[in-house]
């Protein structure tokens, strides 16, 4: 009887250890996912900020279709941002850094995984890529 009681206590202790280890592992996995999300979010914001700086051809803190510098972008990157460029052109918008950030982050959520990698700078087509570079700068402000 003593041995049976001892065995039961050992089984309970073992089960408790297993459950405790499982909870700890799940908590770590949850923390890791959360931390990964924060890292990706930070990377997205940094990359969008860099893209805005590169597009701001006259360095006035705004971008518009009338004055935009896409010289540093690959054709793939330009194609990804085409919806924003079309909206800027169609509505004659002048976007601040914050406006562009909101639009670009919304765009990021709607594009494919390879395009997301491109935007984050991990894909084959990166900002300032040497191959397949599309050189173009437009500034029409002040022209009659």
One Martini backbone bead per residue (centre of mass of N, CA, C, O) as a GRO file, in nm:
protein
  144
    1UNK     BB    1   0.057   0.063  -0.020
    2UNK     BB    2   0.297   0.254  -0.003
    3UNK     BB    3   0.388   0.215  -0.301
    4UNK     BB    4   0.127   0.317  -0.434
    5UNK     BB    5   0.141   0.602  -0.313
    6UNK     BB    6   0.418   0.674  -0.427
    7UNK     BB    7   0.344   0.635  -0.726
    8UNK     BB    8   0.123   0.847  -0.738
    9UNK     BB    9   0.300   1.088  -0.657
   10UNK     BB   10   0.494   1.059  -0.900
   11UNK     BB   11   0.283   1.094  -1.122
   12UNK     BB   12   0.192   1.373  -1.034
   13UNK     BB   13   0.469   1.510  -1.050
   14UNK     BB   14   0.518   1.447  -1.348
   15UNK     BB   15   0.264   1.585  -1.460
   16UNK     BB   16   0.330   1.863  -1.348
   17UNK     BB   17   0.598   1.902  -1.501
   18UNK     BB   18   0.483   1.873  -1.787
   19UNK     BB   19   0.275   2.104  -1.767
   20UNK     BB   20   0.478   2.324  -1.694
   21UNK     BB   21   0.655   2.297  -1.947
   22UNK     BB   22   0.431   2.351  -2.152
   23UNK     BB   23   0.354   2.636  -2.054
   24UNK     BB   24   0.634   2.758  -2.091
   25UNK     BB   25   0.656   2.703  -2.396
   26UNK     BB   26   0.404   2.863  -2.480
   27UNK     BB   27   0.495   3.133  -2.365
   28UNK     BB   28   0.752   3.156  -2.536
   29UNK     BB   29   0.612   3.143  -2.812
   30UNK     BB   30   0.438   3.392  -2.770
   31UNK     BB   31   0.671   3.590  -2.722
   32UNK     BB   32   0.816   3.539  -2.990
   33UNK     BB   33   0.587   3.632  -3.175
   34UNK     BB   34   0.565   3.914  -3.058
   35UNK     BB   35   0.858   3.997  -3.113
   36UNK     BB   36   0.852   3.948  -3.418
   37UNK     BB   37   0.632   4.154  -3.480
   38UNK     BB   38   0.790   4.399  -3.376
   39UNK     BB   39   1.027   4.373  -3.572
   40UNK     BB   40   0.865   4.392  -3.836
   41UNK     BB   41   0.729   4.662  -3.777
   42UNK     BB   42   0.992   4.822  -3.755
   43UNK     BB   43   1.097   4.752  -4.039
   44UNK     BB   44   0.865   4.873  -4.197
   45UNK     BB   45   0.891   5.166  -4.097
   46UNK     BB   46   1.182   5.209  -4.184
   47UNK     BB   47   1.145   5.145  -4.486
   48UNK     BB   48   0.924   5.355  -4.546
   49UNK     BB   49   1.098   5.595  -4.467
   50UNK     BB   50   1.320   5.545  -4.679
   51UNK     BB   51   1.131   5.566  -4.922
   52UNK     BB   52   1.038   5.851  -4.875
   53UNK     BB   53   1.315   5.988  -4.891
   54UNK     BB   54   1.368   5.891  -5.186
   55UNK     BB   55   1.105   6.031  -5.313
   56UNK     BB   56   1.199   6.310  -5.196
   57UNK     BB   57   1.341   6.511  -5.424
   58UNK     BB   58   1.315   6.812  -5.258
   59UNK     BB   59   1.309   6.791  -4.941
   60UNK     BB   60   0.999   6.892  -4.811
   61UNK     BB   61   0.818   6.637  -4.681
   62UNK     BB   62   0.694   6.574  -4.969
   63UNK     BB   63   0.477   6.395  -5.197
   64UNK     BB   64   0.433   6.393  -5.555
   65UNK     BB   65   0.368   6.343  -5.885
   66UNK     BB   66   0.523   6.608  -5.976
   67UNK     BB   67   0.746   6.528  -5.732
   68UNK     BB   68   0.948   6.250  -5.804
   69UNK     BB   69   1.192   5.997  -5.691
   70UNK     BB   70   1.276   5.681  -5.876
   71UNK     BB   71   1.590   5.619  -5.917
   72UNK     BB   72   1.631   5.395  -5.661
   73UNK     BB   73   1.433   5.197  -5.816
   74UNK     BB   74   1.294   4.928  -5.895
   75UNK     BB   75   1.053   4.802  -6.090
   76UNK     BB   76   0.921   4.633  -5.868
   77UNK     BB   77   0.885   4.862  -5.663
   78UNK     BB   78   0.711   5.040  -5.842
   79UNK     BB   79   0.480   4.837  -5.883
   80UNK     BB   80   0.394   4.824  -5.585
   81UNK     BB   81   0.340   5.159  -5.575
   82UNK     BB   82   0.127   5.227  -5.796
   83UNK     BB   83  -0.137   5.283  -5.632
   84UNK     BB   84  -0.025   5.539  -5.500
   85UNK     BB   85   0.054   5.694  -5.755
   86UNK     BB   86  -0.231   5.699  -5.883
   87UNK     BB   87  -0.370   5.850  -5.653
   88UNK     BB   88  -0.193   6.099  -5.662
   89UNK     BB   89  -0.265   6.171  -5.956
   90UNK     BB   90  -0.582   6.165  -5.955
   91UNK     BB   91  -0.589   6.371  -5.679
   92UNK     BB   92  -0.348   6.558  -5.640
   93UNK     BB   93  -0.140   6.464  -5.421
   94UNK     BB   94   0.017   6.550  -5.099
   95UNK     BB   95   0.244   6.369  -4.908
   96UNK     BB   96   0.321   6.288  -4.612
   97UNK     BB   97   0.482   6.082  -4.413
   98UNK     BB   98   0.225   5.978  -4.265
   99UNK     BB   99   0.052   5.922  -4.512
  100UNK     BB  100   0.249   5.725  -4.644
  101UNK     BB  101   0.264   5.524  -4.413
  102UNK     BB  102  -0.031   5.436  -4.413
  103UNK     BB  103  -0.042   5.345  -4.712
  104UNK     BB  104   0.201   5.144  -4.709
  105UNK     BB  105   0.092   4.957  -4.481
  106UNK     BB  106  -0.163   4.881  -4.631
  107UNK     BB  107  -0.022   4.769  -4.879
  108UNK     BB  108   0.142   4.548  -4.737
  109UNK     BB  109  -0.119   4.379  -4.653
  110UNK     BB  110  -0.199   4.331  -4.984
  111UNK     BB  111   0.050   4.179  -5.053
  112UNK     BB  112   0.270   3.963  -5.130
  113UNK     BB  113   0.533   3.799  -4.999
  114UNK     BB  114   0.752   3.886  -5.207
  115UNK     BB  115   0.676   4.189  -5.181
  116UNK     BB  116   0.737   4.214  -4.884
  117UNK     BB  117   1.036   4.143  -4.907
  118UNK     BB  118   1.103   4.378  -5.086
  119UNK     BB  119   1.017   4.603  -4.889
  120UNK     BB  120   1.220   4.491  -4.657
  121UNK     BB  121   1.494   4.392  -4.824
  122UNK     BB  122   1.502   4.055  -4.882
  123UNK     BB  123   1.485   4.049  -5.166
  124UNK     BB  124   1.599   4.079  -5.487
  125UNK     BB  125   1.444   4.354  -5.490
  126UNK     BB  126   1.597   4.650  -5.411
  127UNK     BB  127   1.691   4.917  -5.292
  128UNK     BB  128   1.933   5.011  -5.510
  129UNK     BB  129   1.940   4.835  -5.745
  130UNK     BB  130   2.143   4.754  -6.019
  131UNK     BB  131   1.938   4.577  -6.142
  132UNK     BB  132   1.668   4.690  -6.303
  133UNK     BB  133   1.688   4.995  -6.332
  134UNK     BB  134   1.483   5.288  -6.281
  135UNK     BB  135   1.514   5.600  -6.441
  136UNK     BB  136   1.340   5.873  -6.271
  137UNK     BB  137   1.249   6.226  -6.290
  138UNK     BB  138   1.000   6.450  -6.151
  139UNK     BB  139   0.951   6.816  -6.218
  140UNK     BB  140   0.671   7.061  -6.248
  141UNK     BB  141   0.719   7.281  -6.068
  142UNK     BB  142   0.687   7.605  -6.207
  143UNK     BB  143   0.562   7.521  -6.475
  144UNK     BB  144   0.385   7.660  -6.755
   0.00000   0.00000   0.00000
